[in-house]
Short mmCIF file of C-alpha atoms and ligand atoms in Angstrom, two decimals:
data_model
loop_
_atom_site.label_atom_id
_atom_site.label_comp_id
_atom_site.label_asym_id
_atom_site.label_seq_id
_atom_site.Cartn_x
_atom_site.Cartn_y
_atom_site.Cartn_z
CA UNK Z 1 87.27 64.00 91.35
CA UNK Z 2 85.46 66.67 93.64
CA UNK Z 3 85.62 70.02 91.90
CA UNK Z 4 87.82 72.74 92.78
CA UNK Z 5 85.04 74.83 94.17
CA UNK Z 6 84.02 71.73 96.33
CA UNK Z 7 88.03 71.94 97.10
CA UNK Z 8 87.82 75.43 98.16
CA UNK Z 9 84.94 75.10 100.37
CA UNK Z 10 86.50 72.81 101.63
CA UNK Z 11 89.67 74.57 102.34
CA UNK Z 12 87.92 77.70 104.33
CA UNK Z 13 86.33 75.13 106.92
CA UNK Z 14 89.30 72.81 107.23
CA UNK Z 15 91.53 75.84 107.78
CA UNK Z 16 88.51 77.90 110.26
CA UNK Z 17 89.65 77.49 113.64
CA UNK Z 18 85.99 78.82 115.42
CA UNK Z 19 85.58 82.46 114.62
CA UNK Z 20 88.54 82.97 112.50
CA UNK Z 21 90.67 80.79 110.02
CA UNK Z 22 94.57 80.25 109.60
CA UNK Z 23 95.78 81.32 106.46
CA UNK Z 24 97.03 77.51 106.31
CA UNK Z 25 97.48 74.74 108.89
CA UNK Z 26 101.17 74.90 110.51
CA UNK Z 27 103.20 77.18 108.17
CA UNK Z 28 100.74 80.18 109.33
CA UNK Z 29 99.10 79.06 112.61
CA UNK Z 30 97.20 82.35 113.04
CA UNK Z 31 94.74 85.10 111.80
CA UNK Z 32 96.62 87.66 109.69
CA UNK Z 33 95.14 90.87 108.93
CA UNK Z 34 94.55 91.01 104.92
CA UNK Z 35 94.37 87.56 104.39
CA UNK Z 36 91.41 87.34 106.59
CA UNK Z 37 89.74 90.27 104.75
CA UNK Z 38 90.19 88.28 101.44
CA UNK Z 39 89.20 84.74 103.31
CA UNK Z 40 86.17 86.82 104.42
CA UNK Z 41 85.09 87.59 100.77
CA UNK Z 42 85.73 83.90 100.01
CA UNK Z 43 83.21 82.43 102.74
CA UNK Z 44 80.69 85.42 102.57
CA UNK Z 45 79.85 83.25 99.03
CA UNK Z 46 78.89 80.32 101.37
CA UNK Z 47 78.40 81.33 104.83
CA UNK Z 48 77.60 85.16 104.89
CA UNK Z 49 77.48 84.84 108.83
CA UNK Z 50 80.34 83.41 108.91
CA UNK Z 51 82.38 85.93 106.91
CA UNK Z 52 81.50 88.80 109.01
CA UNK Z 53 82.53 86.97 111.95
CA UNK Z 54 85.90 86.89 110.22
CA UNK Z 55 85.96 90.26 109.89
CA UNK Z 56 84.78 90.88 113.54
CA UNK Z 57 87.15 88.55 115.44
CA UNK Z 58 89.58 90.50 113.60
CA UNK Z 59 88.54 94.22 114.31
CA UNK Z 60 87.99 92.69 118.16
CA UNK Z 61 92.37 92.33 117.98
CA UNK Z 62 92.19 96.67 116.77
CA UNK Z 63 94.68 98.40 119.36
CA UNK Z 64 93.33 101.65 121.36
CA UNK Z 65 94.93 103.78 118.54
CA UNK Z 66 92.95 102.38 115.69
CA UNK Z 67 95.95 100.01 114.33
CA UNK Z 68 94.60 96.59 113.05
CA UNK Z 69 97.76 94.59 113.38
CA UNK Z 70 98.96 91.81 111.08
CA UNK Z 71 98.95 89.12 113.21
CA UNK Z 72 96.41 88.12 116.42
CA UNK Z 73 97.93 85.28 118.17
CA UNK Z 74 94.55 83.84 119.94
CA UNK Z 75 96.78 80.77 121.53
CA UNK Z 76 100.55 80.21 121.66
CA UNK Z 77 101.96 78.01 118.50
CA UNK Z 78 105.23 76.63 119.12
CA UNK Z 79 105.54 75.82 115.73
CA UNK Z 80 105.67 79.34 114.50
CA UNK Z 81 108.17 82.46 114.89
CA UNK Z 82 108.15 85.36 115.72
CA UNK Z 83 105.49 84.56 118.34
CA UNK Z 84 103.75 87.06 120.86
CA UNK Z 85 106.99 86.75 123.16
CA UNK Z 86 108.61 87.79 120.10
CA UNK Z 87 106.87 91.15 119.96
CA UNK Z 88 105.62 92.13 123.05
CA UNK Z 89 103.23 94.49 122.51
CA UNK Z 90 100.78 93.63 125.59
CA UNK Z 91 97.80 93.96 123.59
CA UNK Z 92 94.61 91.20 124.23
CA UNK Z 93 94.27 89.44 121.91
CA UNK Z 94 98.20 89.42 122.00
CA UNK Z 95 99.02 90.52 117.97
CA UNK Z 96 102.08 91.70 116.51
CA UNK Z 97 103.45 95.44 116.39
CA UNK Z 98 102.73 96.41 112.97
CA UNK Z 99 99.70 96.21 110.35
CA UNK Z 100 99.50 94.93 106.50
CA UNK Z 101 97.93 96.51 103.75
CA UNK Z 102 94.41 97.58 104.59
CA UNK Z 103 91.61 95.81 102.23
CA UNK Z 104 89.09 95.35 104.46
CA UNK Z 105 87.42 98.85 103.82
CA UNK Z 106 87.38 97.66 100.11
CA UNK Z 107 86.12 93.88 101.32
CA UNK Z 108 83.58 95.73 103.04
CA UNK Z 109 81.98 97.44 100.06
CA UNK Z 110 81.60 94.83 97.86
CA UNK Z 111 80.16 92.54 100.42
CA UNK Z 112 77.77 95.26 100.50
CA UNK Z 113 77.06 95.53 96.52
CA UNK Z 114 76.74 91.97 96.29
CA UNK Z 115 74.91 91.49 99.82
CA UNK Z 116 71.53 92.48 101.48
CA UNK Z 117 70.08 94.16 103.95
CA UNK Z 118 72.09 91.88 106.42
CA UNK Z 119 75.60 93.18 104.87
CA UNK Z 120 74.48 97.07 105.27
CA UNK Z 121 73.67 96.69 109.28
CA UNK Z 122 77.12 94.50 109.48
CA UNK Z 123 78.79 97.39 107.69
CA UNK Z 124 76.95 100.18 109.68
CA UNK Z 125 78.45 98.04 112.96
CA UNK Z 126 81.98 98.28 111.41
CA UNK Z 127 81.69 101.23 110.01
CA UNK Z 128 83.47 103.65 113.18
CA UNK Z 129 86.35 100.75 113.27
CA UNK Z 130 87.14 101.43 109.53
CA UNK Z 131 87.32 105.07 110.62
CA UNK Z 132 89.70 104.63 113.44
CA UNK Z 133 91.79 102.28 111.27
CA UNK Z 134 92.17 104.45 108.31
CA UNK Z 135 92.72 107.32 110.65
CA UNK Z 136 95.64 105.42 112.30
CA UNK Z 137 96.99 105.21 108.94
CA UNK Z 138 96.76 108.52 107.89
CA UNK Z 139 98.49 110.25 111.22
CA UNK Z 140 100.96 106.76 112.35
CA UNK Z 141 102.15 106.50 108.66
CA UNK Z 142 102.29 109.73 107.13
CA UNK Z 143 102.39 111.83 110.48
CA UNK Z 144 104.01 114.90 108.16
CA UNK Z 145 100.75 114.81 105.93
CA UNK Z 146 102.84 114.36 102.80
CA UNK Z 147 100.68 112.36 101.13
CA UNK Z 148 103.48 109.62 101.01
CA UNK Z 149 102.30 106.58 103.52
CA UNK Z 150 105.46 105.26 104.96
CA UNK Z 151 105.78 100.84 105.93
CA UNK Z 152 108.30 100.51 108.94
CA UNK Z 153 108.78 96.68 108.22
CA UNK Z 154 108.97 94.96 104.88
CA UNK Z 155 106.05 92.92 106.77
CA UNK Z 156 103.96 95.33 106.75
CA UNK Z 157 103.70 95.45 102.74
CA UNK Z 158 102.30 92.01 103.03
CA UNK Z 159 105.37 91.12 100.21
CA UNK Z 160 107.85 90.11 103.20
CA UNK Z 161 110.92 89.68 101.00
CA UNK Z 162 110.50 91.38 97.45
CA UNK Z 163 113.59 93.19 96.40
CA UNK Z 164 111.99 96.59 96.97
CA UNK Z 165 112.82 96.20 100.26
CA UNK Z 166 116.38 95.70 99.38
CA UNK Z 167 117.76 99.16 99.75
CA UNK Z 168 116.01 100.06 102.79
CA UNK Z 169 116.76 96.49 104.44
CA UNK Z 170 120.46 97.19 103.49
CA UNK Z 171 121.01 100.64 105.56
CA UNK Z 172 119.60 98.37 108.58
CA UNK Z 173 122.10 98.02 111.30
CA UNK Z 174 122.03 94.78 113.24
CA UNK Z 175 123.06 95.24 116.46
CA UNK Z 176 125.21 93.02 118.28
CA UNK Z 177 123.12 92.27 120.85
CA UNK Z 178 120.24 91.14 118.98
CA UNK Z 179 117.91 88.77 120.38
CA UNK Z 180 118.69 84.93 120.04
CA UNK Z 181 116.27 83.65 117.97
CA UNK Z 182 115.10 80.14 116.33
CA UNK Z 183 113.26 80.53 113.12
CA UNK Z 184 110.31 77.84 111.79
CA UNK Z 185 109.50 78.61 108.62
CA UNK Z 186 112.26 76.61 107.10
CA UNK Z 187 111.09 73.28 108.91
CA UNK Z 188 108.06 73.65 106.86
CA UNK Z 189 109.30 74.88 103.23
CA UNK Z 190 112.17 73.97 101.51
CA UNK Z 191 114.69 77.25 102.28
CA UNK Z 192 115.04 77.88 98.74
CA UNK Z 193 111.51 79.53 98.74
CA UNK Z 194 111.77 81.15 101.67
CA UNK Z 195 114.11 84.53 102.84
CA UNK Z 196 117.60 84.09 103.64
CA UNK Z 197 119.14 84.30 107.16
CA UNK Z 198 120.40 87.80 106.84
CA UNK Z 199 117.02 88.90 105.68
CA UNK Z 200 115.46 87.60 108.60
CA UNK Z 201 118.47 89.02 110.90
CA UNK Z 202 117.08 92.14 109.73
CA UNK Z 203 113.15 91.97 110.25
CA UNK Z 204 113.83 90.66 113.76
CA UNK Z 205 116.17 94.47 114.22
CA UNK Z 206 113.02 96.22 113.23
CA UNK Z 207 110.93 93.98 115.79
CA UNK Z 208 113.35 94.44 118.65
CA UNK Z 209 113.51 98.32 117.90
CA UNK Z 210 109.75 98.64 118.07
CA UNK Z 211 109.75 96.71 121.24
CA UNK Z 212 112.59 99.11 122.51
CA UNK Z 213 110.76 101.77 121.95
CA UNK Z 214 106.98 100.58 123.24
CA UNK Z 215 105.60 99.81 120.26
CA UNK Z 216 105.10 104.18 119.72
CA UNK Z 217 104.44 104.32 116.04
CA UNK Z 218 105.59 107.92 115.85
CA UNK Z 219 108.80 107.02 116.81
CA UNK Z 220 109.17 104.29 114.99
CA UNK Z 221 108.42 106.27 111.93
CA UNK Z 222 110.59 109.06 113.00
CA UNK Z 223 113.70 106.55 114.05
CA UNK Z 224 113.30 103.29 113.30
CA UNK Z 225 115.72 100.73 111.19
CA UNK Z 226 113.57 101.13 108.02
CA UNK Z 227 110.74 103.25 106.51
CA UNK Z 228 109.54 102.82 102.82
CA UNK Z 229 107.15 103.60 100.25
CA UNK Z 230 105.17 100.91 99.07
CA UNK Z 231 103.28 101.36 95.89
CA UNK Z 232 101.15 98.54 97.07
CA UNK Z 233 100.00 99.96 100.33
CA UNK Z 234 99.99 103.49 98.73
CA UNK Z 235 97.76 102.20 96.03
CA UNK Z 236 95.16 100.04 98.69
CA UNK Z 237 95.13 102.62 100.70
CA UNK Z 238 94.24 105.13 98.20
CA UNK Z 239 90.87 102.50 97.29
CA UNK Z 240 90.27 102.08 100.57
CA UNK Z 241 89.33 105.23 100.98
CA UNK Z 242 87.92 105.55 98.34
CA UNK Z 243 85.73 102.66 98.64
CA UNK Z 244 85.22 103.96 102.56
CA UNK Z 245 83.68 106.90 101.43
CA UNK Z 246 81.23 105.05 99.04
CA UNK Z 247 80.47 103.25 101.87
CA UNK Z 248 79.62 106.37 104.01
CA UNK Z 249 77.48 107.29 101.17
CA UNK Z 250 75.62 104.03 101.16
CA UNK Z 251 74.98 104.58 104.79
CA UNK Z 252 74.63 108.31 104.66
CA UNK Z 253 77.40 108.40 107.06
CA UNK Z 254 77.52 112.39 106.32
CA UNK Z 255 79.78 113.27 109.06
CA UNK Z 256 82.40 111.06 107.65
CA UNK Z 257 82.62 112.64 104.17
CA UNK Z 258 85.32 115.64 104.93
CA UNK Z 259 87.65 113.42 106.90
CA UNK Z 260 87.42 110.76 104.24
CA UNK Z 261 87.80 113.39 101.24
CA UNK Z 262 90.93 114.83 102.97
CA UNK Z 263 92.36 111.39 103.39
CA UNK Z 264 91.62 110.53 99.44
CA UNK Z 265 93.48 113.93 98.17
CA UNK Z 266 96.53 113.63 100.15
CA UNK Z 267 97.50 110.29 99.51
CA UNK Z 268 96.49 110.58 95.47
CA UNK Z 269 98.83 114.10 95.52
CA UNK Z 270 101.72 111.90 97.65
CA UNK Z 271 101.68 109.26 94.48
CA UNK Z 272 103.36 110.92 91.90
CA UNK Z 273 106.53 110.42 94.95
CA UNK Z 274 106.89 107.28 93.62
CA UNK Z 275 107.14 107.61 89.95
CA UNK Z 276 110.54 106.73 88.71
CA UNK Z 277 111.26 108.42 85.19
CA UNK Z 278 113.90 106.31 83.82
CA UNK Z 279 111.57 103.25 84.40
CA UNK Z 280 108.39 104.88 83.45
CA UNK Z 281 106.60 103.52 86.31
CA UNK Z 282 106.11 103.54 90.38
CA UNK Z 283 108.57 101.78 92.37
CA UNK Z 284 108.70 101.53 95.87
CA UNK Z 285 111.26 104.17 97.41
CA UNK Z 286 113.46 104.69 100.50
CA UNK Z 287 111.34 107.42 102.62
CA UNK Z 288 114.98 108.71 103.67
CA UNK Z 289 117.71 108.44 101.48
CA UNK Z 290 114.85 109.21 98.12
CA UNK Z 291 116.37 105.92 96.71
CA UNK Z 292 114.16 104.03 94.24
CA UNK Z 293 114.08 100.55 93.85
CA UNK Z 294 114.32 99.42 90.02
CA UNK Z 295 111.55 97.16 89.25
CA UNK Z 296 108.30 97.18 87.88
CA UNK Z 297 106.36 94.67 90.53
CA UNK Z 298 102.68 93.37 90.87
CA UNK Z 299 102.23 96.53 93.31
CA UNK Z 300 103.19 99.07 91.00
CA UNK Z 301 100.35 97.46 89.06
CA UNK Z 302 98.04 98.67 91.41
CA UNK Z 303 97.90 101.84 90.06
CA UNK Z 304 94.93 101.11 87.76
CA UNK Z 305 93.22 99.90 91.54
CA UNK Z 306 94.16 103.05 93.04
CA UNK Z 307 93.00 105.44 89.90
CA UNK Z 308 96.21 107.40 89.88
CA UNK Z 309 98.35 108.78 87.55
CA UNK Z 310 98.01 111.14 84.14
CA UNK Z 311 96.85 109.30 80.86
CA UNK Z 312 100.74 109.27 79.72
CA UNK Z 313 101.70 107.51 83.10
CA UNK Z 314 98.94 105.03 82.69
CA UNK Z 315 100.15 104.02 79.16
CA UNK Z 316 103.37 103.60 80.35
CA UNK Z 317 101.66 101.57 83.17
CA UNK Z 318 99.28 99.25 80.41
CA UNK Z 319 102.66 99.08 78.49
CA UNK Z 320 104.72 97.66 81.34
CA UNK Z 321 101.60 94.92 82.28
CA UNK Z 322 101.91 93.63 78.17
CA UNK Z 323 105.68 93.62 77.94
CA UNK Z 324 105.85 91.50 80.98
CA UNK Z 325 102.88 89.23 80.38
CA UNK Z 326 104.20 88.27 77.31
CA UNK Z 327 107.47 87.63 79.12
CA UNK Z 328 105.73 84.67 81.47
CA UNK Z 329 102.95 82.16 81.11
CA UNK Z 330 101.34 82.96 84.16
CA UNK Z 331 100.51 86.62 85.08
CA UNK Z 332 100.96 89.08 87.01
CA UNK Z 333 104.85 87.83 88.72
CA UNK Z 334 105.50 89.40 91.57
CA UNK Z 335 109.15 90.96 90.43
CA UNK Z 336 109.49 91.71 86.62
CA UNK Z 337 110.57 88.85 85.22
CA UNK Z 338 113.03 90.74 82.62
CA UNK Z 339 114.98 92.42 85.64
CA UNK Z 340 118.47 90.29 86.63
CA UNK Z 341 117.19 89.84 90.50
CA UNK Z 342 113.56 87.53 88.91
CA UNK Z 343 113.37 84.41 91.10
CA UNK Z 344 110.48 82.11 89.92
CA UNK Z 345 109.76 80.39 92.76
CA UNK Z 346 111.16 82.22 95.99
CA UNK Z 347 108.21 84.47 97.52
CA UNK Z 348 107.85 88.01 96.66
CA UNK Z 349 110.82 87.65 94.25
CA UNK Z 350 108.82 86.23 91.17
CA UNK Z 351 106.15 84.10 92.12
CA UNK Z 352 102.23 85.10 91.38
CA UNK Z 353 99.76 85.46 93.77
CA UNK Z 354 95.69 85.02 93.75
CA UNK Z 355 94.75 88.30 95.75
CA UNK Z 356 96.99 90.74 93.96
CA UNK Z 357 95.86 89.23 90.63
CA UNK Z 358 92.40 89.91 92.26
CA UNK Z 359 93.37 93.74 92.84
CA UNK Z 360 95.04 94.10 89.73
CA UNK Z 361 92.16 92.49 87.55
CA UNK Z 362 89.69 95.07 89.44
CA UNK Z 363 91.70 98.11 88.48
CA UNK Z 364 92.75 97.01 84.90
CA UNK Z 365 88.97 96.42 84.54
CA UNK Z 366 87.69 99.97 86.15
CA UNK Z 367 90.39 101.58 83.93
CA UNK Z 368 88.77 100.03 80.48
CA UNK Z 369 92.12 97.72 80.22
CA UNK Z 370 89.61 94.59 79.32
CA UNK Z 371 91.71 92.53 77.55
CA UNK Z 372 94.72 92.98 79.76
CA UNK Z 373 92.40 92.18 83.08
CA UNK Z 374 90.97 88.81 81.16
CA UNK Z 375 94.16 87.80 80.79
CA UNK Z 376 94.89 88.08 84.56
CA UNK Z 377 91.72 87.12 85.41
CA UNK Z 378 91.80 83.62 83.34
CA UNK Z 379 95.55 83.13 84.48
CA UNK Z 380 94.52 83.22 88.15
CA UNK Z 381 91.38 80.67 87.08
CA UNK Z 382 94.06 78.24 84.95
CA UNK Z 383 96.41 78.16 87.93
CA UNK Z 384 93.98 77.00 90.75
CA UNK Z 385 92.22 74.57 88.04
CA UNK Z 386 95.48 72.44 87.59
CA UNK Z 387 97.41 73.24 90.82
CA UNK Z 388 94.91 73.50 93.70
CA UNK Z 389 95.28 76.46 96.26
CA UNK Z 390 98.81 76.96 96.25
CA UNK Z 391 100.23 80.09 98.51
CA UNK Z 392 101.61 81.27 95.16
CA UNK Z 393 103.00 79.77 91.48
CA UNK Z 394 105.62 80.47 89.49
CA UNK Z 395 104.81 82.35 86.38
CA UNK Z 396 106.79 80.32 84.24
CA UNK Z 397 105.46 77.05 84.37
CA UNK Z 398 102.82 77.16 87.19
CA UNK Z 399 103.42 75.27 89.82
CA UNK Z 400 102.08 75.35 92.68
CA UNK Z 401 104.52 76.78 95.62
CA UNK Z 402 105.10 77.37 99.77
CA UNK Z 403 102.38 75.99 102.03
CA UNK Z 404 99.34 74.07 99.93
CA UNK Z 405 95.21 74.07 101.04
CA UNK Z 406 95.88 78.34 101.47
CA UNK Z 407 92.84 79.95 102.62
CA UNK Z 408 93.28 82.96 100.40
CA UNK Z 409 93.78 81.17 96.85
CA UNK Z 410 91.13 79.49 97.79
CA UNK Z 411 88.73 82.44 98.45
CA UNK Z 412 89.87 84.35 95.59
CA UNK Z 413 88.67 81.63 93.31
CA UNK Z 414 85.47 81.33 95.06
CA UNK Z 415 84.97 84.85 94.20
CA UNK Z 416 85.94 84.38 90.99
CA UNK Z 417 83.42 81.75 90.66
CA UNK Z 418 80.63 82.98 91.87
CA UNK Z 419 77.78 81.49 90.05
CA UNK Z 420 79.12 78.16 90.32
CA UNK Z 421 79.39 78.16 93.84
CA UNK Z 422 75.92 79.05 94.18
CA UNK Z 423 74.88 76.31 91.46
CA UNK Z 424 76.98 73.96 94.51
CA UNK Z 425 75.27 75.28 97.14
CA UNK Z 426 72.02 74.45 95.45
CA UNK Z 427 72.68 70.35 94.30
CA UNK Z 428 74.20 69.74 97.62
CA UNK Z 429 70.59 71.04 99.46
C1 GLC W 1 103.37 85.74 104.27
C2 GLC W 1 102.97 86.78 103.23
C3 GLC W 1 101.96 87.72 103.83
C4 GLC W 1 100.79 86.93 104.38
C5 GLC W 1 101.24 85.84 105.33
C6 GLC W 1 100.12 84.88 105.72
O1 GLC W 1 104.02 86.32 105.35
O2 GLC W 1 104.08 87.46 102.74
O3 GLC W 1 101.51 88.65 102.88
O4 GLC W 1 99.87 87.77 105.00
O5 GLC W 1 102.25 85.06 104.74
O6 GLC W 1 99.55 84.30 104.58
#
């Protein structure tokens, strides 16, 4: 039997489609924005030529305002939906209206700890895209300065259907004369594991508003169907900058420093937003209405990642991750498996997935948590070693779920497995 890293490897090319790779053949026909910027960590171990390129055909899709969006459509798929006719947001490459949690400052970095002299002039290239990107984020998100980075899709969290987004998804209107629309997903997945009808009634509101309105990200912010807190894109975008300014350091970017500093101390002061007393922990919350979801999830989790909180929040924090790994076989679920809405297998609603167990295992291990981040770490190694590179697993018994051969379980391992993929490398020369 070929080995897993062999499998992986494998994996990347089958799913690279010349310059950029689908998360997975059919189900995801395009380049998305943060799994590329995991995929890219996955082939830099391989191909370091290659996984800059990933990163580049995706910063080539970055709008005039600095937005990277989620999706680049680079040809027309029948076979998915919502497609660039969908959206309409005139942009070349055509890409959809909204972004997805932003990583790729953080991919950057470590491509540049573990690289060469090749990685720092890449980075150096990048470097006034990250800027523009981050700044997008900062103004198009948060254009109050509160500190508190609003999502105006449950897309854009990257965890399309986890309950969070239940309370803001449920003050959405759908107007009668919403768009007639044909959705693929279900020809591909069994509809079990995918979002309902209603659900998707919803996300396709929030994509005719923003096309209603020209795509003007203050607006939609200001007036549009939904706008949440995510502790996950709170959190990432807290590293991020973080890990952007190390990166101006590295390059003696000096200029950079202030804007990035003002950036990092905003969005750490906006965190505390999202702590919900009762629960002991951050939920995501309705920008609005103030109204907390009720869940510990594998966002909130990325606290530790983001380096927030006071030492009593964090035990609270390291005291939620061991109740609820001792409540599943497989960590970290994506929707606390003691709370009455857990759904193993559907999505965002249970399920585990390789890159936040990634995230999670580099904060836990920054924050001295060892023995809670080996546990996450050696889950995410267990699953992939007897499933393959599922899209996600369910915690309970780990199997492997959605679309199979994904590009971003697969990178995550090959990151995790670093020295064997070089031991690969060298047999196979
Ligand atoms: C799903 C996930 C999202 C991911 C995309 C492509 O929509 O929820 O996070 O980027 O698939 O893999």
């Amino acid at each position: 039997m070929e080995s897993r890293i062999e499998e992986a490897i494998k994996v990347l090319k089958m799913n690279d489609r010349g310059g950029y790779t689908v998360p997975t053949s059919r189900l995801y026909p395009y380049q998305w924005n943060w799994d590329s910027g995991f995929t890219a960590l996955g082939i830099w171990h391989f191909n370091k030529w290659r996984a800059w390129l990933e990163i580049t055909a995706l910063l080539d899709a970055q709008w005039e305002d600095g937005m990277i969006p989620h999706i680049v459509f680079r040809q027309n798929d029948p076979d998915y939906f919502p497609g660039p006719m969908i959206w309409q947001t005139n942009t070349e490459p055509p890409s959809s209206g909204h972004s997805q949690p932003p990583v790729l400052a953080s991919v950057i970095l470590k491509l540049v700890e573990i690289g060469s002299g090749y990685d720092l002039r890449k980075a150096r290239e990048v470097f006034p895209r990250l800027m523009a990107y981050h700044r997008w984020y900062a103004s198009a998100r948060d254009p109050r300065g509160t500190g508190v980075i609003g999502i105006i899709h449950p897309w854009e969290s990257g965890r399309d259907n986890c309950p969070d987004w239940d309370i803001g998804m449920e003050s959405i209107e759908v107007p009668a004369d919403l768009m007639r629309y044909k959705r693929r997903d279900t020809a591909h997945v069994d509809s079990n594991q995918r979002p309902t009808q209603d659900q998707y009634d919803r996300f396709i509101t929030i994509i005719q508003y923003g096309r209603q309105v020209g795509w003007n990200h203050h607006d939609i912010h200001s007036n549009g169907p939904f706008l949440m807190a995510d502790p996950g894109v709170q959190f990432i975008f807290l590293r991020a900058n973080r890990d952007l300014l190390e990166l101006a350091r590295r390059l003696e970017l000096t200029d950079a420093y202030d804007e990035i500093q003002e950036w990092i101390q905003r969005v750490e002061d906006g965190c505390n937003w999202l702590w919900k007393d009762d629960i002991g922990g951050y939920c995501a919350r309705d920008i609005r209405s103030g109204r907390f979801s009720d869940a510990i999830t594998n966002a909130s989790m990325l606290c530790f990642y983001g380096d927030v909180g006071s030492d009593e929040q964090r035990a609270s924090m390291a005291a939620h991750c061991r109740r609820i790994l001792n409540a599943c076989r497989y960590g970290m679920p994506s929707w606390d498996p003691e709370h009455s809405d857990f759904e193993s297998r559907r999505y965002w609603r249970g399920p585990v997935w390789a890159i936040m167990n990634h995230m999670i295992t580099i904060g836990l291990a920054d924050a001295g948590e060892d023995e809670l981040a080996n546990r996450i770490q050696s889950d995410t190694r267990q699953l992939v070693e007897m499933n393959g590179m599922a899209e996600y697993f369910d915690p309970m018994d780990g199997t492997g779920l959605g679309g199979m051969d994904f590009s971003w379980t697969a990178a995550i391992y090959l990151d995790q497995s670093r020295d064997g993929v070089a031991a690969h490398l060298q047999n196979a020369s």
